[in-house]
Amino acid sequence: MSLSVPPLARRHLQPRLQRETQRPHRDPQRPPRAFPALRTLLMLALLAAWLHTLPAIAKEAAPEAADPALEARMQAVTSELRCLVCQNQTIADSQADLAVDLRREVRDLLRQGKSEHEIIDYMTARYGDFVLYRPPMKPTTMLLWYGPALLLAVGIAALVLVLRRRSRLAAENFEPDPDDEADERGGAPGRPAAPTR
């Protein structure tokens, strides 16, 4: 009865010299590669440098309107309308998808012969006064106009109220400062007091 040895175990049982003779050797005419990791890093650095130059190659998109007068009117109207998804940007300045769609819609309305005032009224009817970059002074927009000043006044009043209440309290109601404790013990702040005898 003969014992069969699995191929994996057979490889480990072979002497090392025999395994080395079975390995394929490199062509003696071809020199070995020097520093393969350095070559890979160089290729990655070149790729990164090339990718870094791509934005410089890109150009600003050409205006969609072939008519410069129409494009100027569209810019004037969209600079008066607020982007609904951006913070403090007009539709003319924003690159959001909604702003691009609204610019296209304004351009189409201008091609249909609508005036700037009609387009602004249309957008206000559709999205409310919030779409206006400079909303009108009406009862529904009073909070928008006077809200920041009102919040500032409330904050100052709260600060004055807290400071007045604190000034009326006796010194015993407050925790002593570390500097005051050091002075009472006779030492400088941060140093232990001198031992008393």
Coordinates of C-alpha atoms in Angstrom, one line a residue:
M1 CA 0.0 0.0 0.0
S2 CA 1.5 3.3 -1.1
L3 CA 0.8 6.5 0.6
S4 CA -0.2 9.4 -1.7
V5 CA 1.0 12.9 -0.7
P6 CA -1.2 15.9 -1.5
P7 CA 0.4 18.3 -4.0
L8 CA 0.6 21.2 -1.4
A9 CA 2.3 19.0 1.1
R10 CA 4.6 17.6 -1.5
R11 CA 5.9 21.1 -2.3
H12 CA 6.8 21.7 1.3
L13 CA 8.5 18.4 1.5
Q14 CA 10.8 19.0 -1.5
P15 CA 14.2 20.3 -0.7
R16 CA 14.8 24.0 -1.2
L17 CA 17.4 23.5 -3.8
Q18 CA 15.2 21.4 -6.0
R19 CA 12.4 24.1 -5.8
E20 CA 14.8 26.8 -6.8
T21 CA 15.9 25.0 -9.9
Q22 CA 12.3 24.6 -11.0
R23 CA 11.6 28.4 -10.9
P24 CA 11.7 30.2 -14.2
H25 CA 14.6 32.6 -14.4
R26 CA 14.7 36.0 -16.0
D27 CA 16.3 36.5 -19.3
P28 CA 20.0 37.1 -18.7
Q29 CA 20.1 39.7 -21.5
R30 CA 17.5 41.8 -19.8
P31 CA 18.6 43.7 -16.7
P32 CA 16.5 43.5 -13.6
R33 CA 14.1 46.4 -12.8
A34 CA 15.5 48.9 -10.5
F35 CA 13.3 50.3 -7.8
P36 CA 9.8 49.1 -9.0
A37 CA 8.0 51.0 -6.2
L38 CA 9.8 54.3 -7.2
R39 CA 8.6 53.8 -10.8
T40 CA 5.0 53.3 -9.6
L41 CA 5.2 56.4 -7.5
L42 CA 6.6 58.4 -10.4
M43 CA 3.7 57.3 -12.6
L44 CA 1.2 58.2 -10.0
A45 CA 2.8 61.6 -9.6
L46 CA 2.6 62.2 -13.3
L47 CA -1.0 61.1 -13.4
A48 CA -1.9 63.5 -10.5
A49 CA -0.1 66.4 -12.2
W50 CA -2.0 65.8 -15.4
L51 CA -5.4 65.6 -13.6
H52 CA -4.5 68.8 -11.8
T53 CA -4.2 70.7 -15.1
L54 CA -7.6 69.6 -16.4
P55 CA -9.5 72.5 -14.7
A56 CA -7.1 75.0 -16.4
I57 CA -8.0 73.5 -19.8
A58 CA -11.8 73.9 -19.2
K59 CA -13.4 77.0 -20.4
E60 CA -16.3 79.0 -19.2
A61 CA -19.5 77.9 -20.8
A62 CA -20.7 80.0 -23.6
P63 CA -24.0 81.8 -23.1
E64 CA -27.0 79.8 -24.3
A65 CA -28.5 82.8 -26.1
A66 CA -27.0 83.8 -29.4
D67 CA -28.4 87.3 -28.9
P68 CA -26.2 89.4 -26.5
A69 CA -29.1 91.8 -25.9
L70 CA -31.3 88.9 -24.8
E71 CA -28.5 87.6 -22.6
A72 CA -28.0 91.0 -20.9
R73 CA -31.8 91.3 -20.2
M74 CA -31.7 87.7 -18.8
Q75 CA -28.8 88.7 -16.5
A76 CA -30.6 91.8 -15.3
V77 CA -33.8 89.8 -14.5
T78 CA -32.0 86.9 -12.8
S79 CA -29.9 89.2 -10.7
E80 CA -33.1 90.4 -9.1
L81 CA -34.3 86.9 -8.2
R82 CA -33.1 84.8 -5.3
C83 CA -31.9 81.2 -5.7
L84 CA -34.4 79.1 -3.8
V85 CA -31.9 76.4 -2.7
C86 CA -28.8 78.5 -2.2
Q87 CA -28.0 80.9 0.7
N88 CA -27.8 84.6 -0.3
Q89 CA -27.2 84.1 -4.0
T90 CA -29.1 85.3 -7.0
I91 CA -30.2 83.0 -9.8
A92 CA -27.6 84.6 -12.0
D93 CA -24.8 83.7 -9.6
S94 CA -25.9 80.2 -8.5
Q95 CA -24.8 77.0 -10.2
A96 CA -27.6 74.9 -8.6
D97 CA -29.7 72.8 -10.9
L98 CA -32.8 74.8 -9.9
A99 CA -31.1 78.1 -10.7
V100 CA -30.0 76.8 -14.1
D101 CA -33.6 75.7 -14.9
L102 CA -35.0 79.1 -13.7
R103 CA -32.4 81.0 -15.9
R104 CA -33.6 78.9 -18.9
E105 CA -37.2 79.6 -18.0
V106 CA -36.5 83.4 -17.8
R107 CA -34.7 83.2 -21.2
D108 CA -37.7 81.5 -22.7
L109 CA -40.1 84.0 -21.3
L110 CA -37.9 86.9 -22.7
R111 CA -38.0 85.2 -26.1
Q112 CA -41.8 85.1 -25.9
G113 CA -41.8 88.9 -25.6
K114 CA -42.5 89.2 -21.8
S115 CA -41.1 92.3 -20.1
E116 CA -38.8 92.1 -17.1
H117 CA -41.6 93.3 -14.8
E118 CA -44.0 90.6 -16.1
I119 CA -41.3 87.9 -15.5
I120 CA -40.7 89.1 -11.9
D121 CA -44.4 89.1 -11.3
Y122 CA -44.7 85.6 -12.7
M123 CA -41.9 84.3 -10.5
T124 CA -43.4 86.1 -7.4
A125 CA -46.8 84.5 -8.1
R126 CA -45.2 81.1 -8.5
Y127 CA -42.7 81.1 -5.6
G128 CA -43.8 84.0 -3.3
D129 CA -41.9 87.1 -2.2
F130 CA -39.0 85.0 -1.0
V131 CA -37.8 84.6 -4.6
L132 CA -37.2 88.4 -4.8
Y133 CA -33.7 89.3 -3.9
R134 CA -35.0 92.6 -2.5
P135 CA -38.4 91.8 -1.2
P136 CA -41.0 94.7 -1.0
M137 CA -42.0 96.3 2.3
K138 CA -45.4 94.8 3.1
P139 CA -47.1 93.3 6.2
T140 CA -46.1 89.8 5.1
T141 CA -42.4 90.7 4.8
M142 CA -42.1 92.8 8.0
L143 CA -40.4 90.0 9.8
L144 CA -37.9 89.6 7.0
W145 CA -37.0 93.3 7.1
Y146 CA -37.1 93.9 10.9
G147 CA -36.4 90.3 12.2
P148 CA -32.6 90.8 12.6
A149 CA -32.9 94.1 14.4
L150 CA -35.6 92.6 16.7
L151 CA -33.4 89.6 17.5
L152 CA -30.5 91.9 18.3
A153 CA -32.7 94.0 20.6
V154 CA -33.9 90.9 22.5
G155 CA -30.3 89.7 22.9
I156 CA -29.2 93.0 24.3
A157 CA -32.2 93.2 26.7
A158 CA -31.5 89.7 28.0
L159 CA -27.8 90.5 28.6
V160 CA -28.7 93.7 30.5
L161 CA -31.2 91.9 32.6
V162 CA -28.8 89.1 33.5
L163 CA -26.0 91.6 34.4
R164 CA -28.3 93.7 36.6
R165 CA -29.5 90.6 38.5
R166 CA -25.8 89.5 39.1
S167 CA -24.8 93.0 40.3
R168 CA -27.5 92.9 43.0
L169 CA -26.3 89.5 44.4
A170 CA -24.0 89.4 47.4
A171 CA -20.4 88.2 47.0
E172 CA -21.2 85.1 49.0
N173 CA -23.4 83.8 46.2
F174 CA -20.5 83.5 43.8
E175 CA -17.7 81.0 43.8
P176 CA -14.4 82.6 44.7
D177 CA -11.8 83.0 42.0
P178 CA -8.6 80.9 42.3
D179 CA -6.6 84.2 42.4
D180 CA -8.6 85.4 45.4
E181 CA -8.0 82.1 47.3
A182 CA -4.3 82.4 46.7
D183 CA -4.2 86.0 48.0
E184 CA -6.1 85.0 51.2
R185 CA -3.6 82.2 51.9
G186 CA -0.7 84.5 51.3
G187 CA 0.8 83.0 48.2
A188 CA 1.0 84.1 44.6
P189 CA -1.4 82.6 42.1
G190 CA -0.3 79.2 40.9
R191 CA 2.2 78.8 43.8
P192 CA 1.5 77.1 47.1
A193 CA 1.3 79.4 50.1
A194 CA 4.3 79.7 52.4
P195 CA 4.0 77.3 55.4
T196 CA 2.9 78.9 58.6
R197 CA 4.7 78.1 61.9

